[in-house]
């Protein structure tokens, strides 16, 4: 048999709005007992019982938050879910449901949306969340994804941003700067490709950091881990905009100061090597890179023995009285003021 | 004193993302006791206690769902909230919170977003819902609004789409077709304006239908009214796409047939007059016009005495066995099959 190598392209208009939603969500299964009614009515119904409900929402826009020239649609669907779930875990909660709305231009064939939803489906399956609603609409230009994530938490476990106290330890999960350096590699390859479309890039040495950019994982494991260790964070936030900006959020909202130790910031060897190659300071990348989706939290010093042996958790500093200010203590033991710098600000230098 | 007539234009980039959200939401007050944490953390926290949570989400896209050439931004903000709350009321629930995300191009000055949020704020205030979250991001083109609405309901009061039984009465709130005819008037005026920008349109005779298009109201009053009357709808849906399409949703999901009586469909005199002027059939407009945001529901025949005197409610038909099919009984007493026709389909004829 001769294989038809032409990719199938089905026009979205062939299905209509109701047909489209039904088609894209037909394989989605409900797994959470709290989901009473998922897709198919005016609204979803959820039973939180004695727990509190947690709600967060985010918008991802083509050309602003992602570039389809190097972001496969399946990864994009996966990442859109991760970005949102991360906010639920940052409340020390469990994620249980999501709604997904997309605006899409007619230049996308059905098969492209199927890829996007395959990523959403995979994320929902791995992270045990039910897709309970959404909206699919046309857009005159580009692709836009809006996800609302819903979770549940016992009241006594909620970790807000404003509970840090002086002398609390500052702890971060995983390692930082990978997503930003992955983006640098992908943008370089895009430029190379523009000049020579036949160039086959060898990206083996960047596997980890590219995955951090294209397929980040939210820290679903951290709230149950902390519960198991008997640690209640005094404040918690997720790292979407860069370590520096998130530390400042916690410090300001908790009305405390902070000392962050440069030599404690966890960096993967691939981040360090790629920073050297790109001649970028790795501390700067960790502080301002963003998109790591790790969790940053503070704990009472008395809880230190409970976390110290855990390879997922690194103590990177401690909180102080507000009047002492917010500082980075460098490797050379100099004290410099911590500044909020998102990745946009960073690109200007 | 000489008044400065130049409208103030503040560039969005002057505020930055955090400054923008804080600025736009600074006057928003929390009124629902179920809102434990609103804007300002990674996620909102809501306490539904013994009630079930209701969640719905919608996306409005410039150039698809609204046209800024005749839709004032304040009205757009108001309408975006109405469109969503309508889905919560259609579950026979009370709306309690919303999240609002917007993607906006830099061509919008801050003052335009303030107008949009003034409409959102007004809607939230009148409808007693708390704005508990959102995301504000840039868009390379146009304006997009995503609203997620959250509500609560006692389990025994939930009205799904699939509970209608043969012989149930079919009931609609308010009147139909106004929003569609308002849109026809606005589109005609837009064309006139293109030819003669100095023309001052006299829209006095269209006040009601233009308001139905630009500033619709969701039927917040209906769930408590039904509760007070002691009526539990067997099925319920909101009318966003046109009466015909919504009746078909209820019939198919409930596995019943329906007879809809043309002479019972409630029409405002302004709708009838404007239909005559535009030479459009008013029944067609009610069936397929859409955007009325009224509620459509079915009740047991035994409940008829409880609702018959209410000016908000009109019985327009009754459900039948599925095998009898879905029909419109015309004024001439002929029986024609009911078809789903959104307003897009309608425009083609």
XYZ file of C-alpha atoms in Angstrom:
698
model
C 0.000 0.000 0.000
C 1.121 3.475 -0.730
C 1.046 5.745 2.281
C -0.612 9.122 1.857
C 1.960 11.535 3.227
C -0.265 14.591 2.899
C -1.333 15.601 6.398
C -5.109 15.568 6.778
C -6.649 19.027 7.034
C -10.278 19.282 8.094
C -11.755 22.789 8.101
C -13.174 23.841 11.485
C -16.319 25.128 9.770
C -17.195 21.532 8.843
C -18.024 20.790 12.488
C -19.642 23.917 13.901
C -19.165 25.026 17.512
C -21.089 22.261 19.292
C -19.627 19.542 17.085
C -16.146 20.921 17.713
C -16.340 20.909 21.513
C -17.941 17.468 21.549
C -15.276 16.129 19.180
C -12.314 17.606 21.042
C -13.444 16.481 24.488
C -14.902 13.063 23.647
C -12.031 11.122 25.261
C -11.957 13.189 28.455
C -12.919 11.075 31.460
C -14.047 12.342 34.834
C -11.862 10.989 37.641
C -12.523 13.226 40.661
C -15.490 12.324 42.871
C -16.018 16.050 43.482
C -16.958 16.519 39.794
C -20.746 16.089 39.758
C -21.323 17.490 36.257
C -18.552 18.170 33.731
C -18.975 19.336 30.116
C -22.460 19.332 28.528
C -24.668 21.780 30.429
C -24.698 25.547 30.994
C -22.191 25.130 33.802
C -20.238 22.486 35.690
C -21.232 21.374 39.199
C -18.581 20.600 41.822
C -18.950 19.373 45.385
C -16.170 20.664 47.660
C -17.802 19.178 50.784
C -16.035 20.497 53.883
C -13.019 21.747 51.885
C -12.417 25.247 50.566
C -12.411 25.888 46.815
C -9.353 27.378 45.105
C -9.710 29.216 41.764
C -7.105 30.680 39.438
C -7.098 31.802 35.818
C -4.511 32.627 33.149
C -4.468 33.732 29.545
C -1.825 32.674 26.984
C -1.596 34.674 23.753
C 0.223 33.675 20.552
C 3.088 36.031 19.806
C 3.204 37.177 23.446
C 3.448 34.005 25.562
C 4.337 31.458 22.922
C 5.755 31.172 19.427
C 4.293 28.385 17.307
C 7.444 28.272 15.184
C 9.172 26.234 17.885
C 6.343 25.343 20.280
C 4.554 22.156 19.151
C 0.787 22.438 19.736
C 0.669 19.384 21.969
C 3.331 20.905 24.226
C 1.462 24.187 24.225
C -1.721 22.490 25.450
C 0.266 20.725 28.158
C 2.070 23.903 29.222
C -1.148 25.976 29.333
C -2.495 23.533 31.917
C 0.784 23.485 33.904
C 0.956 27.288 34.134
C -2.463 27.257 35.784
C -2.147 24.230 38.040
C 1.027 25.765 39.427
C -1.093 28.557 40.978
C -3.295 26.006 42.749
C -0.295 24.122 44.187
C 1.104 27.504 45.296
C -1.871 27.748 47.701
C -0.763 24.344 49.121
C -3.907 22.872 47.550
C -4.788 19.932 45.300
C -5.951 20.711 41.742
C -9.174 18.917 40.801
C -10.771 20.552 37.732
C -9.977 22.919 34.860
C -11.947 24.771 32.203
C -10.242 25.470 28.871
C -11.345 28.169 26.429
C -9.666 28.780 23.112
C -9.996 31.409 20.420
C -8.566 30.174 17.161
C -8.373 31.478 13.608
C -9.718 29.498 10.696
C -6.174 28.992 9.439
C -5.987 26.165 12.013
C -7.302 22.857 10.685
C -9.143 20.521 13.032
C -6.052 18.322 13.235
C -4.081 21.189 14.825
C -6.730 21.623 17.523
C -6.688 17.873 18.098
C -2.941 18.148 18.792
C -3.529 21.026 21.221
C -6.249 19.056 23.028
C -4.049 15.953 23.082
C -1.623 17.981 25.211
C -4.432 19.255 27.432
C -5.779 15.720 27.778
C -2.347 14.318 28.673
C -1.826 17.021 31.309
C -5.296 16.442 32.770
C -4.661 12.697 32.922
C -1.222 12.887 34.536
C -2.267 15.607 36.986
C -5.607 13.987 37.788
C -7.810 16.961 36.929
C -11.186 16.882 35.161
C -11.881 19.179 32.223
C -15.336 20.464 33.229
C -16.022 23.278 30.804
C -14.793 25.691 28.209
C -15.599 27.700 25.176
C -14.304 27.425 21.621
C -14.606 30.464 19.423
C -13.084 31.883 16.307
C -10.460 34.595 16.428
C -9.622 36.909 13.566
C -5.932 36.532 14.360
C -3.850 33.954 16.132
C -4.437 31.514 18.931
C -5.367 32.324 22.510
C -5.858 29.915 25.397
C -7.588 30.745 28.662
C -7.480 28.174 31.453
C -9.257 28.407 34.793
C -8.036 25.899 37.342
C -10.008 24.761 40.341
C -8.718 23.001 43.417
C -9.559 22.082 46.974
C -7.778 22.484 50.282
C -8.397 21.983 53.986
C -8.692 25.427 55.540
C -5.797 24.905 57.975
C -3.437 24.028 55.092
C -3.919 27.153 52.951
C -0.606 28.935 52.322
C -1.069 32.589 51.403
C 1.708 34.916 50.328
C 1.489 37.076 53.423
C 2.341 34.772 56.335
C 6.169 34.857 56.392
C 7.780 35.911 59.698
C 11.300 37.215 60.448
C 13.765 34.297 60.849
C 11.626 31.973 58.685
C 13.698 29.988 56.198
C 13.215 30.630 52.479
C 12.932 27.386 50.503
C 12.696 26.640 46.792
C 11.809 23.410 44.977
C 13.794 21.956 42.048
C 16.246 24.155 40.184
C 15.981 27.506 38.452
C 16.783 29.246 35.178
C 16.277 26.204 32.918
C 13.171 27.464 31.124
C 14.782 30.796 30.309
C 17.980 29.232 28.934
C 15.896 26.730 26.946
C 14.141 29.687 25.344
C 17.503 31.272 24.453
C 18.573 28.068 22.673
C 15.242 27.800 20.813
C 15.371 31.425 19.703
C 18.943 30.991 18.458
C 17.918 27.903 16.469
C 14.973 29.811 14.983
C 17.387 32.461 13.669
C 19.718 29.784 12.280
C 16.745 28.104 10.598
C 15.706 31.378 8.936
C 19.150 31.613 7.303
C 19.496 27.902 6.487
C 16.239 25.908 6.537
C 18.112 22.659 5.852
C 20.223 22.912 8.988
C 19.538 20.040 11.387
C 20.308 21.347 14.846
C 22.024 19.064 17.386
C 20.222 19.893 20.628
C 21.357 16.870 22.691
C 23.306 18.956 25.175
C 20.255 21.153 25.805
C 17.612 18.443 26.334
C 16.827 19.324 29.950
C 16.553 23.082 29.510
C 14.499 22.816 26.292
C 12.117 20.494 28.105
C 11.901 23.018 30.963
C 10.751 25.603 28.385
C 8.496 23.470 26.184
C 7.114 20.972 28.673
C 7.331 22.313 32.209
C 5.866 20.299 35.071
C 3.926 21.918 37.904
C 4.837 20.800 41.447
C 1.805 18.644 42.213
C 4.039 16.592 44.514
C 4.921 19.403 46.923
C 1.665 19.972 48.894
C 1.340 16.234 49.775
C 5.094 16.048 50.466
C 4.908 18.945 52.925
C 1.859 17.374 54.520
C 3.721 14.087 54.905
C 6.759 15.865 56.375
C 4.480 17.690 58.827
C 5.488 21.121 57.507
C 2.998 23.948 56.993
C 4.581 26.735 54.875
C 4.089 30.160 56.445
C 3.884 31.690 52.931
C 4.009 30.237 49.416
C 4.054 31.409 45.782
C 4.908 29.819 42.445
C 7.840 30.994 40.355
C 6.422 32.213 37.075
C 8.171 35.571 36.703
C 11.596 34.823 38.199
C 12.860 34.153 41.723
C 13.594 37.792 42.522
C 10.122 39.090 41.731
C 8.444 36.248 43.682
C 10.646 36.773 46.769
C 9.695 40.440 46.690
C 5.975 39.522 46.536
C 6.281 37.345 49.651
C 8.410 39.903 51.507
C 6.170 42.869 50.730
C 2.891 41.069 51.385
C 4.272 39.556 54.613
C 5.909 42.857 55.639
C 9.311 41.284 56.261
C 12.816 41.625 54.821
C 14.931 38.886 53.279
C 18.514 37.727 52.788
C 18.948 35.520 49.711
C 22.278 33.674 49.351
C 23.622 33.531 45.811
C 25.647 30.373 46.467
C 22.530 28.496 47.600
C 20.455 29.047 44.432
C 19.965 25.597 42.844
C 21.147 25.437 39.227
C 21.274 22.442 36.917
C 24.716 21.805 35.318
C 23.093 22.301 31.870
C 21.937 25.776 32.931
C 25.447 26.655 34.110
C 27.083 25.341 30.914
C 24.596 27.111 28.629
C 24.947 30.370 30.565
C 28.711 30.162 30.008
C 28.167 29.502 26.301
C 25.761 32.461 26.002
C 27.942 34.627 28.273
C 24.995 35.321 30.604
C 25.327 35.386 34.384
C 23.549 32.300 35.770
C 22.437 34.075 38.976
C 20.817 36.759 36.850
C 18.984 34.042 34.893
C 17.714 32.354 38.064
C 16.623 35.684 39.554
C 14.879 37.058 36.482
C 14.408 34.258 33.957
C 10.924 33.111 34.877
C 8.687 30.252 33.694
C 10.306 27.716 36.029
C 6.977 26.876 37.766
C 8.793 25.776 40.889
C 7.375 26.659 44.308
C 8.933 29.175 46.689
C 7.925 29.085 50.340
C 8.898 30.034 53.846
C 8.925 27.756 56.899
C 9.492 28.182 60.595
C 13.145 27.488 61.532
C 11.914 24.750 63.882
C 10.801 22.788 60.794
C 14.298 22.743 59.272
C 15.175 19.189 60.436
C 12.043 17.902 58.660
C 13.084 19.187 55.244
C 16.868 19.234 55.271
C 17.419 15.775 53.797
C 14.921 16.193 50.962
C 16.535 16.480 47.502
C 13.499 18.415 46.162
C 13.949 21.284 48.613
C 16.755 23.847 48.955
C 17.052 26.487 51.656
C 18.208 29.644 49.828
C 17.875 32.307 52.484
C 15.937 33.583 55.460
C 13.469 36.324 56.252
C 14.409 39.327 58.391
C 12.715 42.330 59.957
C 11.190 44.548 57.251
C 13.508 47.456 58.122
C 16.562 45.375 57.144
C 15.330 45.359 53.534
C 15.560 42.774 50.765
C 19.078 41.688 49.779
C 21.105 39.252 47.750
C 24.267 38.108 49.552
C 26.720 37.400 46.738
C 29.397 34.703 46.582
C 31.911 37.482 47.319
C 29.865 38.195 50.492
C 28.664 41.619 49.359
C 25.083 42.629 50.054
C 23.146 44.075 47.119
C 19.490 45.157 47.020
C 17.118 42.657 45.415
C 15.219 44.079 42.446
C 12.164 42.782 40.600
C 13.150 42.042 37.028
C 10.856 40.018 34.824
C 12.316 38.464 31.699
C 11.045 41.413 29.670
C 13.144 43.833 31.640
C 16.064 41.491 31.313
C 15.984 41.450 27.549
C 16.659 45.150 27.340
C 20.267 44.885 28.504
C -11.579 78.075 34.116
C -10.953 76.623 30.696
C -11.832 72.977 30.413
C -9.275 70.670 28.810
C -11.282 68.770 26.205
C -8.438 66.503 25.157
C -9.200 63.023 26.516
C -6.459 61.763 28.784
C -4.411 58.911 27.326
C -2.090 57.008 29.636
C 0.029 54.298 28.017
C -0.450 50.849 29.568
C 3.315 50.352 29.674
C 3.532 53.133 32.269
C 1.952 50.852 34.872
C 3.297 47.348 34.207
C 1.196 44.219 34.750
C 0.962 44.289 38.562
C 0.304 48.012 38.660
C -2.398 47.618 36.017
C -4.375 44.912 37.825
C -4.079 46.731 41.142
C -5.200 49.987 39.533
C -8.169 48.510 37.672
C -9.506 46.535 40.627
C -8.822 48.998 43.454
C -12.509 49.925 43.922
C -13.789 46.339 43.841
C -15.286 45.355 47.194
C -15.948 41.834 48.423
C -19.605 41.356 49.398
C -20.154 37.579 49.518
C -19.325 35.825 52.805
C -18.232 32.799 50.743
C -15.306 34.810 49.322
C -12.431 34.105 51.714
C -9.636 35.473 49.512
C -10.210 37.541 46.373
C -7.531 39.197 44.198
C -3.929 39.355 45.448
C -2.596 35.823 45.804
C -1.854 32.926 43.433
C -5.525 31.914 43.559
C -8.824 32.870 45.162
C -10.311 30.879 48.050
C -14.063 30.270 48.261
C -16.094 28.478 50.917
C -19.202 26.793 49.462
C -20.052 25.137 52.791
C -22.828 22.569 52.272
C -23.728 23.961 48.822
C -22.509 22.747 45.441
C -20.247 24.958 43.329
C -21.271 25.993 39.807
C -18.626 27.016 37.245
C -18.968 28.389 33.729
C -16.657 30.192 31.344
C -16.962 32.227 28.133
C -14.679 34.041 25.736
C -15.614 37.245 23.865
C -13.444 38.242 20.902
C -13.371 41.644 19.180
C -14.562 41.390 15.595
C -16.372 38.110 16.348
C -18.601 38.796 19.359
C -18.513 42.572 19.485
C -17.759 45.587 17.322
C -16.172 48.502 19.162
C -17.492 50.933 16.532
C -20.919 50.850 18.200
C -20.280 48.997 21.459
C -19.105 51.398 24.196
C -16.404 49.778 26.363
C -18.395 50.201 29.567
C -21.326 48.340 28.014
C -18.964 45.666 26.745
C -17.616 45.066 30.259
C -21.161 44.865 31.577
C -22.308 42.510 28.816
C -19.286 40.196 29.208
C -20.333 39.624 32.821
C -24.030 39.150 31.900
C -23.254 36.522 29.252
C -21.513 34.476 31.928
C -23.841 34.976 34.867
C -26.681 33.848 32.616
C -25.126 30.344 32.535
C -25.092 30.188 36.336
C -28.752 31.237 36.621
C -29.551 28.606 33.965
C -28.498 25.958 36.514
C -31.076 27.500 38.908
C -28.130 28.723 41.006
C -26.980 31.992 42.564
C -23.886 33.673 41.086
C -21.311 34.638 43.723
C -17.898 35.279 42.118
C -16.276 35.949 38.740
C -12.753 36.055 37.369
C -12.038 38.387 34.449
C -9.074 38.030 32.098
C -8.375 40.402 29.255
C -5.892 40.473 26.398
C -5.529 43.960 25.036
C -3.347 45.644 22.438
C -1.210 48.624 23.297
C -3.421 50.811 21.108
C -5.775 50.906 24.136
C -4.893 53.651 26.584
C -5.394 53.041 30.292
C -8.538 55.186 30.215
C -10.195 52.717 27.792
C -9.499 49.827 30.167
C -10.864 51.898 33.023
C -14.128 52.245 31.044
C -14.230 48.495 30.434
C -13.651 47.800 34.127
C -16.250 50.402 35.099
C -18.795 48.232 33.260
C -17.472 45.072 34.920
C -17.576 46.803 38.300
C -21.153 48.021 37.761
C -22.297 44.531 36.738
C -20.554 42.954 39.733
C -22.141 45.477 42.070
C -25.692 45.158 40.729
C -25.497 41.371 40.492
C -23.784 40.974 43.847
C -20.755 39.011 42.619
C -17.152 39.388 43.784
C -14.331 39.748 41.258
C -11.842 37.268 42.736
C -9.182 36.928 40.081
C -8.038 37.483 36.558
C -5.160 38.055 34.240
C -4.268 41.087 32.149
C -1.987 40.532 29.220
C -1.038 42.198 25.982
C -2.439 41.048 22.678
C -0.879 41.748 19.314
C -4.324 42.427 17.860
C -7.648 43.452 19.290
C -9.400 42.941 22.574
C -10.437 39.645 24.114
C -12.317 39.080 27.358
C -12.558 35.775 29.186
C -14.903 35.550 32.163
C -15.327 32.574 34.474
C -18.390 32.764 36.678
C -18.816 30.880 39.906
C -22.021 30.222 41.785
C -23.598 28.114 44.474
C -26.728 26.010 44.663
C -28.474 23.589 47.008
C -28.161 20.137 45.442
C -31.946 19.577 45.262
C -32.420 22.817 43.282
C -29.980 22.106 40.414
C -31.728 22.264 37.029
C -29.853 20.369 34.310
C -30.801 20.345 30.644
C -31.759 16.700 30.649
C -34.687 16.406 33.073
C -37.693 17.334 30.888
C -40.511 14.757 30.695
C -43.332 14.308 28.147
C -46.262 16.637 28.973
C -44.042 19.100 30.849
C -44.809 22.713 29.973
C -42.177 24.768 28.146
C -41.738 28.218 29.706
C -39.682 31.244 28.716
C -38.877 34.409 30.672
C -39.192 37.972 29.296
C -39.458 38.479 25.544
C -37.371 37.400 22.579
C -35.702 38.775 19.465
C -34.878 42.229 20.858
C -31.083 41.807 20.945
C -30.962 40.625 17.331
C -33.146 43.476 16.029
C -31.096 45.965 18.075
C -28.016 44.658 16.285
C -29.715 45.143 12.888
C -30.432 48.786 13.738
C -26.865 49.384 14.975
C -25.355 47.793 11.869
C -27.562 49.902 9.609
C -26.512 53.067 11.465
C -22.870 52.055 11.115
C -23.289 51.857 7.328
C -25.068 55.225 7.279
C -22.261 56.720 9.380
C -19.636 55.443 6.912
C -21.368 57.343 4.084
C -22.209 60.443 6.115
C -20.212 60.854 9.357
C -22.176 64.001 10.245
C -25.511 62.214 10.306
C -27.074 62.253 13.770
C -29.253 59.157 14.007
C -32.622 59.362 15.749
C -32.810 56.064 17.628
C -35.669 56.906 20.006
C -38.027 54.313 18.569
C -35.373 51.600 19.029
C -34.354 52.319 22.644
C -35.520 49.000 24.079
C -34.030 46.746 21.394
C -30.700 48.622 21.316
C -30.482 48.253 25.084
C -31.220 44.521 24.699
C -28.167 44.316 22.383
C -25.762 46.663 24.169
C -26.741 46.197 27.798
C -28.521 42.888 28.301
C -29.519 41.820 31.807
C -29.141 38.227 33.005
C -32.144 36.743 34.832
C -30.786 36.809 38.393
C -34.389 37.145 39.589
C -35.659 33.842 38.200
C -34.053 31.211 40.501
C -35.305 32.978 43.677
C -38.699 33.621 42.018
C -39.116 29.932 41.180
C -38.064 29.038 44.704
C -40.635 31.436 46.118
C -43.349 30.042 43.821
C -42.422 26.514 44.923
C -41.540 25.445 41.362
C -38.537 23.264 40.564
C -37.829 23.327 36.782
C -37.376 19.843 35.355
C -34.837 21.238 32.848
C -33.369 24.693 32.242
C -31.049 26.482 29.784
C -30.291 30.095 28.933
C -31.111 31.576 25.533
C -27.833 32.686 24.037
C -28.068 31.202 20.527
C -31.805 31.574 19.808
C -34.931 29.881 21.126
C -34.952 27.119 18.533
C -31.438 25.878 19.208
C -31.992 25.935 23.009
C -35.288 24.023 22.770
C -33.499 21.396 20.696
C -30.743 21.129 23.368
C -33.324 20.447 26.096
C -35.322 18.035 23.941
C -32.324 16.015 22.767
C -30.621 15.861 26.162
C -33.924 14.973 27.871
C -34.858 12.502 25.106
C -38.300 14.020 24.559
C -40.142 15.755 21.713
C -41.684 19.215 21.768
C -44.541 21.282 20.350
C -43.780 25.009 20.301
C -46.699 27.379 19.561
C -45.821 30.323 17.336
C -48.629 32.497 18.708
C -47.340 32.099 22.275
C -43.797 33.393 21.636
C -43.476 36.658 23.629
C -42.408 39.605 21.469
C -42.044 43.244 22.469
C -44.025 45.710 20.273
C -40.693 47.359 19.326
C -39.420 44.019 18.006
C -42.603 43.546 15.933
C -42.449 47.100 14.530
C -38.742 46.862 13.688
C -39.204 43.458 12.055
C -41.896 45.003 9.844
C -39.582 47.890 8.981
C -36.717 45.508 8.120
C -39.102 43.056 6.392
C -37.905 40.169 8.584
C -40.255 37.567 10.021
C -40.475 38.143 13.788
C -40.917 34.436 14.585
C -37.715 33.712 12.683
C -35.939 36.383 14.735
C -37.172 34.931 18.041
C -36.247 31.401 16.979
C -32.793 32.184 15.644
C -31.767 35.659 16.760
C -29.874 34.839 19.920
C -28.252 36.966 22.645
C -31.524 37.439 24.550
C -30.106 35.887 27.764
C -33.580 34.913 28.898
C -34.144 31.549 30.580
C -35.991 28.629 29.008
C -37.258 25.851 31.243
C -39.722 23.030 31.595
C -42.071 22.410 34.528
C -44.466 19.698 35.537
C -48.044 20.475 34.399
C -49.161 20.313 38.036
C -47.089 23.467 38.666
C -48.987 25.514 36.066
C -51.279 27.278 38.584
C -48.201 28.518 40.457
C -46.743 30.338 37.453
C -49.737 31.336 35.297
C -50.278 34.781 36.786
C -46.625 35.814 36.614
C -45.886 38.479 33.979
C -42.230 37.330 33.756
C -43.154 33.844 32.572
C -44.842 32.668 29.362
C -45.844 29.101 28.530
C -44.879 28.618 24.871
C -45.381 24.899 24.370
C -45.166 21.457 25.884
C -42.914 18.444 25.711
C -44.022 15.203 24.017
C -42.748 11.669 23.564
C -39.441 11.667 21.677
C -40.932 9.766 18.731
C -43.343 12.659 18.037
C -40.378 14.866 17.127
C -39.725 18.569 17.591
C -42.205 20.926 15.944
C -43.339 24.500 15.627
C -47.130 24.860 15.435
C -47.681 27.974 13.314
C -50.432 30.559 13.628
C -52.048 28.880 10.589
C -52.018 25.652 12.646
C -49.522 23.865 10.422
C -46.812 21.743 12.031
C -43.264 22.311 10.802
C -40.055 20.684 12.059
C -37.991 22.812 14.427
C -34.449 23.455 13.195
C -31.402 24.794 14.967
C -30.358 28.035 13.359
C -27.927 30.330 15.067
C -27.796 33.920 13.955
C -24.878 33.108 11.657
C -26.965 30.656 9.662
C -29.733 33.213 9.514
C -27.613 35.874 7.909
C -27.052 33.780 4.835
C -30.609 34.088 3.583
